[in-house]
Amino acid sequence: MIQFLYGPFREHLELRSGKDRLAFDGVRVPVAREEFEPHIRQYLAISDNRDKLLRALARDRLGVITPPDEQGLCHWITRELELGTLVLVRCRRPALGPLGGIEEAEPTEPVIEKHEKEEEKLQEWKLECKHHAAGKRPFFDRGTRIQVVPDMGKTKDTITVHWRDDYRPELPDALTVRTTGRPETRATKGGQSGGYTAYTGEVEYRGALHEMRFPFSPFWRALNETTTYTIEPGPRSIGVEVFNPRQFEIELKFPPLEKFKAGYKYSSSSSAIEGKSLGELSLVKKQTVKREFKASAQSWEPSSRKVSSVEASGSLKTVDSSTQSSVEVNLKAKAEQKSKFVDAIVIKRDRGALKINVLEILGGILKFVESVLKLVDTIKEYAPQVGWYFDLNLQVMQGGLGAEWYWKEWEDHRVFRYIDIKASLDLFALTFEIGIGVSAYSFKAQAFAQFSGSFGAEISGKKYKPDGLPGFSGNADRTFSVAVGARVEAGHVLKLKATMESALEVDFEIGINMPNRSHVFSIDGGIVWTGIQCKAEGSIGAFGIAGTKVWKGTLIPKSERMKFQWPSEEEYKPPFLSRNAIKAILVKVLSNGWDVRVFTTSGKTFVPDEQWSLDRITSKLADRIERDTAFHRTPQMVDALANAIRQDLDALGTRWGRDWIEASRFERYVDDAVDGYSLAKHLKQGASPLQTLTG
């Protein structure tokens, strides 16, 4: 089918089927995708063109059964041109008569007369919002939908429709402004200029302005919610979309976490791994990975924000002596940086700081820290008889992060999400030493694993215009090596030839304004510890006189994936164990084998007088433990504490005959310290890094 039309300059245009053999017989009118609708509207404004198309539609020549209104006709032709099922061709010569059975063009009026007649009448309109009126934007010519964002701190904007229609004898006194669930309002006349009549109406954002449950779903739903209006009966039905005017900023400066210790580490007179003594076995070299996540897509550029961070200085070292062998990270922050958790994050709305629930906002990070601490559960499960220990220094989100996001109007009347984010973070920095008993030997021995490493990210991006990709992302993974070895109780000698394997498998993904996520930024990752697999052959005693033992198997199994996610909708709730549960664990440990005994003595002779009951001893200890709100109160940690208490009381009560301790010394041990032994010391070492911050 060929339908002859007039172009804007009275040239002959043919609207042809893309499948027609004559579809490309002529000069095809180039129309870019974004120019489709304005081009069609332009030649539909000529009445002859519009009438011919409507008559052709009535005869079902274009495949449309029900003739649409003028707006529907424009949308239909635009879609067909975009799909290529219709094409516009400029004729090189007038078409005369039928062509291969194709319908002949209907006679038309002389070009000059018609052209002059069309110039006498116009149907035009243009739109503007308050920002257009302020001279910051051009008019929106022939727009049927406009997006606006009220100024920060405001909820209302104004829309003005400038309308000229020479085909109407009189324009209405006002236009109707409608939105769902609200009474109708009026866009009233505001004078004339250049043949245009101005109609000005008010629109308002009606969404949730006070929703602050960041980072949970209601917050993002409120941010993405719009209020839609319709203005009628103007030159077209005009849609108005009003976006949330709130502007948000976030600053994160995560303070350093305290070290964590549990269990009992054996002293060692000799230890070896693959021919190296413990003194020669230094901590595996610190492994540091840093990844850059910077936007390079269209409409993105590097951020120019400045971020502040909690600066900590320190060194990584290995301590080795006859009484101690441990790995420590010495983080000495400035006094003013010893802040509580509440100071770790600041959220601003419209430039003003908000009161927030930090446990909610950082729930995903706190759950990650707790999952690392839960390695204690696995270690204890696999070493119930011969002892275990766990020395840990875990730091998360060290550095600084700053971000800003809000809806913003672009010059062409579109609204987009403006984002500016910059961060320099060590997502995690971990140093640990883990020991577990090796049951193959006739005396107490411990295999151990040591690790020191960090995984960091540099993030920078600013979305400054609506074109291009809405966001960007990147991912990274790394396997870190773990050093392993063995040690025994002081006074014993162990020559060990061993093959031990252990590693940390780390993966992370950074996402900025990704379409499949509601958050404007996200950090997702995880860590898996492969445990300790061991094949060992050892000789016991000097010169191996006690014989050789062989042991192989899994000392500690592979851990579950310790998930790292921020922001997260999972609220953190610290673990808790009641006083009665604490006391029950103490009773079990202190009554294992010979009961721990405490006596009240008289005079200076230290002669036993009154013996305390086990209930009295454990009640005194349970009361002190319950008062310490920072202690990581899980069953495994309380069990480890109880075993450490047992070791201390046995040492304090050592004498000829059966061991016991004077009541006064026991009370000093519970409340203060005696001979270098202290319950408070164990409580401090076992304090949860999280509860220390939040307490």
XYZ file of C-alpha atoms in Angstrom:
695
model
C 0.000 0.000 0.000
C 1.190 3.522 -0.833
C -0.490 6.542 0.691
C 0.476 9.971 -0.649
C 0.936 12.690 1.974
C 2.185 16.253 2.165
C 5.361 16.959 4.086
C 6.020 20.131 6.103
C 7.092 21.968 2.925
C 4.370 20.507 0.714
C 6.684 17.907 -0.732
C 5.131 14.582 -1.641
C 5.724 11.873 0.957
C 4.690 8.284 0.630
C 3.929 6.089 3.622
C 4.713 2.612 2.367
C 4.664 -0.874 3.737
C 8.143 -2.119 4.582
C 7.356 -5.322 2.698
C 6.227 -3.508 -0.453
C 8.443 -4.010 -3.489
C 8.342 -0.250 -3.983
C 9.291 0.518 -0.357
C 12.759 1.706 -1.298
C 11.983 3.065 -4.780
C 12.712 6.687 -4.005
C 14.551 8.831 -1.463
C 13.798 7.475 1.990
C 13.210 10.134 4.612
C 15.823 9.606 7.376
C 14.195 9.694 10.792
C 16.225 8.949 13.922
C 14.538 7.021 16.720
C 14.155 10.023 19.000
C 12.768 12.091 16.081
C 9.962 9.717 15.122
C 7.143 11.184 17.137
C 7.913 14.910 16.597
C 8.216 14.272 12.811
C 4.897 12.427 12.656
C 3.179 15.071 14.771
C 4.500 17.745 12.431
C 2.971 16.384 9.247
C -0.185 15.174 11.004
C -0.765 18.826 11.903
C -1.597 19.347 8.187
C -5.286 18.496 7.954
C -5.100 16.857 4.484
C -2.446 14.398 5.666
C -4.447 13.510 8.761
C -7.695 13.101 6.808
C -6.100 10.851 4.166
C -4.630 8.598 6.824
C -7.910 8.353 8.694
C -9.731 7.461 5.470
C -7.106 4.836 4.696
C -7.511 3.400 8.184
C -11.264 3.298 7.714
C -10.693 1.165 4.611
C -8.355 -1.030 6.640
C -5.472 -0.314 4.289
C -2.924 0.041 7.086
C -3.980 -2.972 9.099
C -5.873 -1.040 11.785
C -9.513 -1.911 12.228
C -10.695 0.769 14.662
C -9.612 4.316 13.717
C -7.767 5.801 16.707
C -7.848 9.374 17.889
C -5.136 11.725 16.705
C -2.779 10.859 19.558
C -3.296 7.142 19.073
C -2.708 7.549 15.337
C 0.608 9.271 16.009
C 1.714 6.552 18.443
C 0.719 3.802 16.008
C 2.610 5.278 13.041
C 5.643 5.970 15.247
C 5.719 2.351 16.399
C 5.349 0.998 12.856
C 8.147 3.269 11.562
C 10.379 2.200 14.432
C 9.711 -1.462 13.680
C 10.264 -0.916 9.944
C 6.859 -2.220 8.899
C 6.173 1.282 7.524
C 8.650 3.631 5.793
C 8.495 7.251 4.675
C 9.746 7.937 1.124
C 10.124 11.312 -0.561
C 8.817 11.172 -4.161
C 11.103 12.224 -6.990
C 8.117 12.754 -9.273
C 4.339 13.137 -8.842
C 2.583 9.827 -8.687
C -0.016 9.384 -11.444
C -2.577 6.665 -11.370
C -2.415 3.173 -9.901
C 0.997 1.515 -9.586
C 0.833 -2.248 -9.763
C -2.624 -2.313 -8.265
C -1.634 0.217 -5.580
C -4.271 2.815 -4.702
C -4.061 6.085 -6.614
C -3.501 9.221 -4.634
C -6.539 11.390 -4.247
C -6.491 14.761 -6.019
C -5.140 17.591 -3.966
C -5.392 21.347 -4.038
C -2.624 23.406 -5.642
C 0.477 23.339 -3.536
C 0.998 27.082 -3.263
C -2.553 27.864 -2.270
C -2.661 25.060 0.296
C 0.711 26.005 1.776
C -0.366 29.575 2.240
C -3.600 28.433 3.755
C -1.806 26.164 6.296
C 0.503 28.970 7.371
C -2.493 31.002 8.377
C -3.456 28.541 11.115
C -1.308 26.875 13.817
C -1.823 24.315 16.544
C 1.152 24.464 18.899
C 1.886 24.141 22.595
C 4.858 24.116 24.923
C 5.389 23.238 28.564
C 7.441 24.653 31.393
C 7.902 24.027 35.122
C 9.173 26.457 37.762
C 12.786 25.829 36.766
C 11.940 26.577 33.121
C 10.283 29.805 34.189
C 13.427 30.749 36.106
C 15.315 30.688 32.831
C 17.278 27.533 33.569
C 15.564 25.291 31.007
C 14.207 25.657 27.466
C 10.533 25.199 26.719
C 9.307 21.668 26.121
C 7.728 21.932 22.655
C 4.716 19.692 21.975
C 5.408 17.623 25.069
C 2.799 15.157 26.303
C 4.622 14.110 29.496
C 6.907 16.112 31.762
C 8.877 15.091 34.873
C 9.626 17.524 37.698
C 11.394 17.579 41.073
C 10.385 20.249 43.611
C 13.192 22.248 45.191
C 14.896 20.741 48.250
C 12.693 21.204 51.274
C 9.632 21.875 49.108
C 6.895 19.539 47.881
C 5.180 21.671 45.221
C 6.019 22.763 41.687
C 4.119 24.658 39.011
C 3.386 23.544 35.453
C 2.508 26.052 32.718
C 0.951 24.988 29.406
C 1.353 27.555 26.603
C -1.319 26.732 24.021
C -2.096 28.146 20.576
C -4.843 26.592 18.483
C -6.043 28.621 15.488
C -8.567 25.916 14.642
C -10.552 26.536 17.832
C -12.709 29.642 17.954
C -12.178 29.915 21.725
C -9.919 28.215 24.271
C -11.309 27.108 27.664
C -11.048 29.353 30.713
C -9.116 26.693 32.667
C -7.692 23.187 32.402
C -8.368 20.401 34.896
C -5.495 18.934 36.967
C -6.220 15.416 38.258
C -4.401 12.897 40.424
C -5.604 9.683 42.047
C -7.175 10.049 45.468
C -7.179 13.869 45.519
C -9.762 16.496 44.525
C -9.390 18.068 41.097
C -7.675 21.436 40.827
C -7.536 24.020 38.044
C -4.783 25.347 35.819
C -6.060 28.860 35.165
C -5.387 31.312 32.362
C -2.463 33.606 32.928
C -2.503 35.892 29.895
C -1.395 35.680 26.270
C 1.897 36.145 24.445
C 2.704 35.596 20.765
C -0.658 34.003 20.158
C -0.214 31.528 23.044
C -2.525 31.319 26.036
C -0.787 30.331 29.307
C -2.423 27.949 31.784
C -0.636 27.563 35.157
C -1.426 24.830 37.706
C 0.174 23.463 40.852
C 1.375 19.886 41.352
C 2.609 18.350 44.595
C 4.600 15.294 45.637
C 2.210 13.250 47.791
C 4.483 10.314 48.684
C 6.121 9.329 51.982
C 8.420 12.212 52.874
C 9.269 11.067 56.395
C 10.162 7.430 55.749
C 13.603 6.900 57.312
C 13.905 3.130 57.765
C 17.220 3.082 55.923
C 18.377 0.681 54.531
C 15.148 -1.325 54.569
C 12.756 -1.680 51.623
C 10.209 0.985 52.752
C 12.922 3.636 52.527
C 13.755 2.828 48.907
C 10.099 2.459 47.937
C 9.394 5.938 49.307
C 12.399 7.365 47.477
C 11.295 5.842 44.150
C 7.616 6.731 44.529
C 6.145 9.407 42.248
C 2.876 11.349 42.154
C 1.260 11.408 38.700
C -1.064 14.130 37.402
C -3.076 14.558 34.199
C -3.842 17.987 32.703
C -6.858 18.098 30.359
C -8.492 19.057 27.974
C -5.559 20.912 26.430
C -4.047 20.329 23.012
C -3.250 16.826 24.274
C -3.717 14.941 27.529
C -0.542 16.012 29.362
C 0.979 13.774 32.035
C 3.042 15.197 34.905
C 5.265 13.029 37.113
C 6.413 14.577 40.418
C 9.437 12.938 42.079
C 10.500 12.751 45.721
C 12.381 16.001 46.508
C 14.413 14.563 49.425
C 18.207 14.667 49.169
C 20.340 12.200 51.140
C 23.957 11.929 52.173
C 25.797 9.247 54.088
C 29.245 9.211 55.693
C 30.776 6.046 57.103
C 33.832 6.004 59.355
C 33.874 2.597 60.976
C 35.937 2.634 64.211
C 38.537 -0.082 64.914
C 37.283 -3.254 66.581
C 38.875 -4.729 69.682
C 40.904 -7.924 69.578
C 39.253 -11.186 70.541
C 40.673 -14.210 72.328
C 39.250 -17.492 73.573
C 40.499 -20.876 74.711
C 43.879 -21.961 76.054
C 47.168 -21.905 74.143
C 49.935 -24.314 75.115
C 53.456 -23.156 75.757
C 56.004 -24.967 73.663
C 59.590 -26.037 74.141
C 59.844 -27.300 70.588
C 57.647 -27.234 67.525
C 58.207 -27.677 63.828
C 56.671 -27.626 60.424
C 58.501 -28.923 57.384
C 61.832 -28.647 59.153
C 61.370 -25.150 60.577
C 61.181 -24.538 64.299
C 58.484 -22.269 65.689
C 61.071 -19.578 66.252
C 61.824 -19.705 62.545
C 58.177 -19.841 61.567
C 57.146 -16.238 61.233
C 53.629 -15.233 60.426
C 52.815 -15.685 56.771
C 53.577 -12.420 55.019
C 50.648 -10.041 55.114
C 48.675 -10.376 51.897
C 46.998 -7.211 50.697
C 44.566 -6.910 47.794
C 43.116 -3.604 46.602
C 40.596 -3.328 43.766
C 39.401 -0.213 41.953
C 35.751 0.242 41.040
C 35.466 3.381 38.921
C 32.739 4.348 36.483
C 33.785 4.655 32.846
C 30.387 4.445 31.133
C 28.561 7.271 29.381
C 27.023 9.824 31.774
C 29.397 8.749 34.573
C 32.581 10.433 35.699
C 34.959 10.003 38.659
C 33.735 11.515 41.908
C 35.377 14.646 43.279
C 34.081 14.094 46.816
C 36.449 14.074 49.764
C 35.994 11.392 52.394
C 37.404 11.296 55.909
C 38.350 8.149 57.744
C 39.401 6.852 61.131
C 43.155 6.844 60.887
C 44.933 4.130 62.826
C 48.630 3.441 62.982
C 50.143 0.115 63.913
C 52.415 -2.738 63.024
C 52.061 -6.419 62.397
C 54.355 -8.597 64.454
C 54.906 -12.092 65.783
C 55.655 -12.599 69.478
C 57.636 -15.715 70.410
C 58.872 -16.552 73.882
C 58.923 -19.461 76.280
C 55.561 -18.462 77.655
C 53.817 -16.861 74.698
C 53.488 -17.224 70.951
C 50.841 -15.066 69.350
C 50.139 -12.750 66.456
C 49.016 -9.235 67.194
C 47.894 -6.223 65.227
C 48.592 -3.112 67.242
C 45.970 -0.558 66.251
C 46.547 2.659 68.178
C 43.891 5.160 67.209
C 43.872 8.736 68.389
C 41.960 9.397 71.579
C 39.167 11.260 69.824
C 38.798 8.338 67.427
C 37.931 5.961 70.267
C 34.316 6.567 69.454
C 31.345 4.386 70.133
C 29.523 2.633 67.351
C 26.923 5.388 67.172
C 29.581 7.693 65.709
C 30.446 5.274 62.898
C 27.804 6.533 60.497
C 26.090 9.837 59.754
C 23.016 10.168 57.532
C 21.754 13.548 56.382
C 18.409 14.393 54.827
C 18.175 17.748 53.082
C 21.538 18.687 54.640
C 20.383 17.986 58.210
C 21.706 15.069 60.289
C 19.193 12.427 61.397
C 18.878 10.227 64.440
C 19.411 6.652 63.320
C 19.562 3.095 64.578
C 23.134 2.052 63.844
C 22.441 -1.628 64.524
C 19.877 -1.570 61.726
C 22.029 0.290 59.234
C 25.124 -1.843 59.782
C 23.320 -5.100 60.482
C 24.928 -6.958 57.565
C 28.446 -6.003 58.648
C 27.780 -6.976 62.254
C 26.399 -10.330 61.172
C 29.606 -10.912 59.217
C 31.746 -10.174 62.286
C 29.609 -12.525 64.341
C 29.923 -15.276 61.717
C 33.719 -15.027 61.966
C 33.452 -15.301 65.735
C 31.370 -18.430 65.257
C 34.493 -20.205 64.062
C 34.912 -20.755 67.799
C 31.985 -23.177 67.634
C 33.679 -25.343 65.002
C 37.048 -25.270 66.740
C 35.583 -26.321 70.062
C 33.493 -29.057 68.453
C 36.582 -30.655 66.933
C 38.738 -30.272 70.051
C 36.561 -31.194 73.022
C 39.270 -33.130 74.854
C 42.706 -31.706 74.244
C 42.076 -27.981 74.069
C 41.864 -25.146 71.580
C 42.419 -21.410 71.295
C 41.476 -18.539 69.024
C 43.357 -15.217 68.776
C 41.636 -12.823 66.400
C 41.998 -9.252 65.191
C 39.289 -8.460 62.680
C 38.744 -5.012 61.187
C 35.900 -4.260 58.773
C 35.107 -1.247 56.581
C 38.207 0.608 57.728
C 38.690 3.868 55.876
C 35.985 6.224 54.722
C 32.909 6.309 52.503
C 30.800 9.251 51.393
C 27.776 9.231 49.097
C 24.981 11.539 48.000
C 21.863 10.718 45.991
C 18.610 12.387 44.932
C 16.332 12.937 41.935
C 17.421 15.677 39.555
C 15.899 17.362 36.502
C 17.885 17.274 33.280
C 17.784 19.927 30.557
C 15.439 17.928 28.304
C 12.719 17.594 30.969
C 13.682 14.098 32.096
C 14.378 13.234 35.732
C 17.217 10.916 36.715
C 18.817 9.685 39.917
C 21.898 11.759 40.679
C 24.555 9.760 42.522
C 27.959 10.797 43.795
C 29.957 8.202 45.719
C 33.557 7.856 46.772
C 35.162 5.397 49.147
C 38.523 4.045 50.150
C 37.908 0.998 52.297
C 39.562 -2.101 53.620
C 36.442 -4.238 53.481
C 38.134 -6.608 55.874
C 41.577 -6.871 57.481
C 42.067 -10.120 59.351
C 44.830 -11.502 61.517
C 44.239 -14.717 63.398
C 45.901 -17.684 65.026
C 43.802 -20.754 65.648
C 44.934 -23.829 67.562
C 43.322 -27.229 67.930
C 44.341 -30.352 69.800
C 45.884 -33.292 67.958
C 44.507 -36.410 69.620
C 46.957 -38.846 68.021
C 49.658 -38.120 70.587
C 49.804 -39.419 74.145
C 50.244 -35.911 75.559
C 48.640 -32.612 74.709
C 49.619 -31.166 71.329
C 48.080 -28.445 69.210
C 48.159 -27.765 65.504
C 47.726 -24.128 64.619
C 46.971 -21.879 61.661
C 48.142 -18.298 61.217
C 46.874 -15.702 58.757
C 47.224 -12.008 58.022
C 45.585 -10.320 55.059
C 43.250 -7.603 53.867
C 40.884 -6.952 50.974
C 40.222 -3.356 49.987
C 38.231 -1.356 47.471
C 38.539 2.074 45.888
C 35.132 3.279 44.671
C 34.528 6.443 42.671
C 31.648 7.502 40.454
C 29.228 10.341 39.751
C 26.090 9.995 37.649
C 25.606 13.492 36.272
C 23.103 13.013 33.407
C 20.357 10.537 32.462
C 21.856 8.960 29.359
C 23.843 5.745 29.331
C 23.865 2.962 31.882
C 22.050 3.628 35.160
C 24.887 2.096 37.201
C 28.041 0.034 37.219
C 29.469 -2.905 39.116
C 32.587 -4.983 39.486
C 33.697 -8.105 41.278
C 36.903 -9.687 42.504
C 37.961 -12.917 44.155
C 41.164 -14.108 45.779
C 42.505 -17.171 47.591
C 44.788 -16.281 50.509
C 47.303 -18.760 51.880
C 47.355 -19.703 55.578
C 50.476 -20.809 57.477
C 50.150 -23.923 59.662
C 52.287 -25.568 62.356
C 52.146 -27.423 65.681
C 53.098 -26.957 69.361
C 52.988 -28.987 72.557
C 52.948 -28.414 76.310
C 56.097 -26.978 77.852
C 58.573 -29.669 78.852
C 57.823 -31.904 75.881
C 59.630 -32.224 72.601
C 57.903 -32.846 69.260
C 59.687 -33.411 65.958
C 57.046 -33.169 63.305
C 57.129 -33.801 59.579
C 53.804 -32.599 58.362
C 51.861 -31.559 55.326
C 49.137 -29.164 56.404
C 46.887 -27.190 54.105
C 44.645 -24.221 54.788
C 43.413 -21.175 52.900
C 40.869 -18.355 52.842
C 38.674 -18.004 49.755
C 37.346 -14.467 49.348
C 34.895 -12.971 46.849
C 33.348 -9.503 46.619
C 31.006 -7.589 44.310
C 30.483 -3.829 44.356
C 27.307 -2.450 42.779
C 26.371 1.196 42.197
C 22.727 1.896 41.267
C 22.234 -1.512 39.700
C 18.768 -2.077 38.137
C 18.250 -5.359 40.009
C 18.816 -3.732 43.407
C 16.861 -1.076 45.248
C 19.950 0.351 47.003
C 21.973 3.030 45.258
C 25.110 1.173 46.348
C 25.819 -2.296 47.672
C 28.729 -4.440 48.803
C 28.249 -8.192 48.671
C 30.859 -10.807 49.403
C 31.907 -13.691 51.520
C 34.814 -15.594 53.049
C 35.257 -19.350 53.300
C 37.982 -20.861 55.465
C 39.035 -24.230 54.077
C 39.861 -25.481 57.589
C 42.980 -27.527 58.328
C 43.815 -30.766 56.554
C 46.837 -32.563 57.963
C 49.097 -35.523 57.289
C 51.761 -35.761 60.007
C 54.476 -38.116 61.223
C 56.116 -37.155 64.497
C 58.709 -38.447 66.913
C 58.123 -37.731 70.590
C 60.734 -36.947 73.204
C 64.444 -36.235 72.900
C 66.029 -38.240 70.072
C 62.636 -39.773 69.377
C 62.963 -42.239 72.274
C 59.198 -42.236 72.826
C 58.528 -43.577 69.351
C 56.834 -42.292 66.253
C 53.190 -41.462 65.757
C 51.309 -40.970 62.514
C 48.209 -38.841 62.160
C 46.239 -37.688 59.158
C 42.810 -36.311 58.522
C 40.783 -33.121 58.868
C 41.650 -31.170 61.964
C 39.042 -28.496 61.236
C 36.464 -28.837 58.430
C 35.693 -26.237 55.801
C 33.591 -23.407 57.186
C 30.270 -22.161 55.931
C 30.458 -19.064 53.750
C 30.721 -16.058 56.038
C 28.499 -13.562 54.197
C 29.476 -9.897 53.971
C 26.641 -7.594 52.886
C 26.009 -3.884 53.189
C 23.482 -2.384 53.226
C 21.426 -5.299 54.478
C 17.851 -5.633 55.676
C 18.932 -8.087 58.338
C 18.945 -6.441 61.750
C 21.724 -7.485 64.105
C 20.806 -8.850 67.524
C 23.727 -9.604 69.881
C 23.936 -13.147 71.297
C 22.802 -13.574 74.882
C 23.105 -16.278 77.533
C 21.219 -16.034 80.827
C 22.895 -16.174 84.234
C 21.419 -19.597 84.939
C 22.789 -20.963 81.663
C 26.209 -19.482 82.473
C 26.159 -21.072 85.900
C 25.188 -24.476 84.483
C 28.243 -24.450 82.191
C 30.506 -23.429 85.088
C 29.181 -26.278 87.235
C 29.843 -28.789 84.464
C 33.449 -27.678 83.895
C 34.469 -27.050 87.530
C 33.101 -30.429 88.612
C 34.781 -32.371 85.814
C 37.186 -34.818 87.495
C 38.124 -33.415 90.914
C 35.827 -30.554 91.962
C 37.412 -27.130 92.314
C 37.587 -26.471 96.056
C 37.516 -23.176 97.972
C 38.048 -22.982 101.760
C 37.645 -20.192 104.272
C 40.808 -20.164 106.412
C 41.409 -18.817 109.943
C 44.430 -16.928 111.205
C 47.788 -16.936 109.456
C 48.134 -20.673 109.294
C 45.981 -21.011 106.143
C 44.374 -24.062 107.681
C 41.153 -25.058 105.873
C 38.118 -24.143 107.890
C 34.809 -23.925 106.035
C 34.520 -25.395 102.506
C 32.450 -23.530 99.960
C 29.846 -25.484 98.084
C 30.171 -25.768 94.310
C 26.914 -23.824 94.052
C 28.421 -20.938 96.026
C 31.590 -20.932 93.898
C 29.766 -20.962 90.559
C 27.200 -18.383 91.754
C 30.015 -15.967 92.611
C 31.569 -16.474 89.174
C 28.233 -16.299 87.298
C 27.321 -13.011 89.001
C 30.609 -11.462 87.874
C 30.274 -12.747 84.299
C 26.692 -11.502 84.026
C 27.761 -7.988 85.054
C 30.207 -7.831 82.134
C 27.976 -6.713 79.262
C 30.816 -6.781 76.722
C 31.640 -10.485 77.047
C 30.594 -12.494 73.980
C 27.938 -14.586 75.703
C 27.604 -17.728 73.630
C 27.658 -21.280 75.053
C 31.021 -21.938 73.405
C 32.591 -18.779 74.780
C 31.297 -19.400 78.290
C 32.632 -22.956 78.083
C 36.042 -21.619 76.997
C 35.949 -19.108 79.848
C 35.055 -21.837 82.329
C 38.027 -23.935 81.193
C 40.348 -20.926 81.512
C 38.986 -20.311 85.033
C 39.642 -23.963 85.867
C 43.251 -23.640 84.690
C 43.732 -20.492 86.817
C 42.197 -21.956 89.978
C 44.248 -25.141 89.636
C 47.386 -23.020 89.382
C 46.421 -20.799 92.332
C 45.576 -23.798 94.483
C 48.662 -25.930 93.794
C 50.125 -27.451 97.033
C 51.004 -30.825 98.493
C 48.023 -33.072 98.572
C 44.763 -32.193 96.899
C 44.538 -28.682 95.468
C 42.384 -25.973 97.002
C 42.317 -22.181 97.157
C 41.705 -19.811 100.053
C 38.384 -17.947 99.895
C 40.060 -14.539 100.146
C 42.318 -15.301 97.187
C 39.369 -16.675 95.216
C 37.361 -13.483 95.820
C 40.341 -11.357 94.769
C 40.611 -13.470 91.620
C 36.939 -12.852 90.822
C 36.888 -9.133 91.578
C 40.434 -8.039 90.838
C 43.627 -10.102 90.377
C 45.906 -12.361 92.387
C 49.419 -13.524 91.485
C 48.900 -12.454 87.873
C 45.653 -14.408 87.476
C 42.364 -12.584 86.920
C 38.841 -13.387 85.772
C 38.603 -9.823 84.453
C 41.500 -10.529 82.091
C 39.649 -13.437 80.494
C 36.450 -11.405 80.262
C 38.279 -8.601 78.509
C 39.945 -10.983 76.054
C 36.584 -12.607 75.305
C 34.710 -9.351 74.847
C 32.787 -9.194 71.595
C 34.214 -6.516 69.302
C 30.630 -5.573 68.514
C 29.399 -5.293 72.084
C 32.460 -3.267 72.991
C 31.433 -0.706 70.394
C 27.723 -0.704 71.119
C 27.916 -0.896 74.905
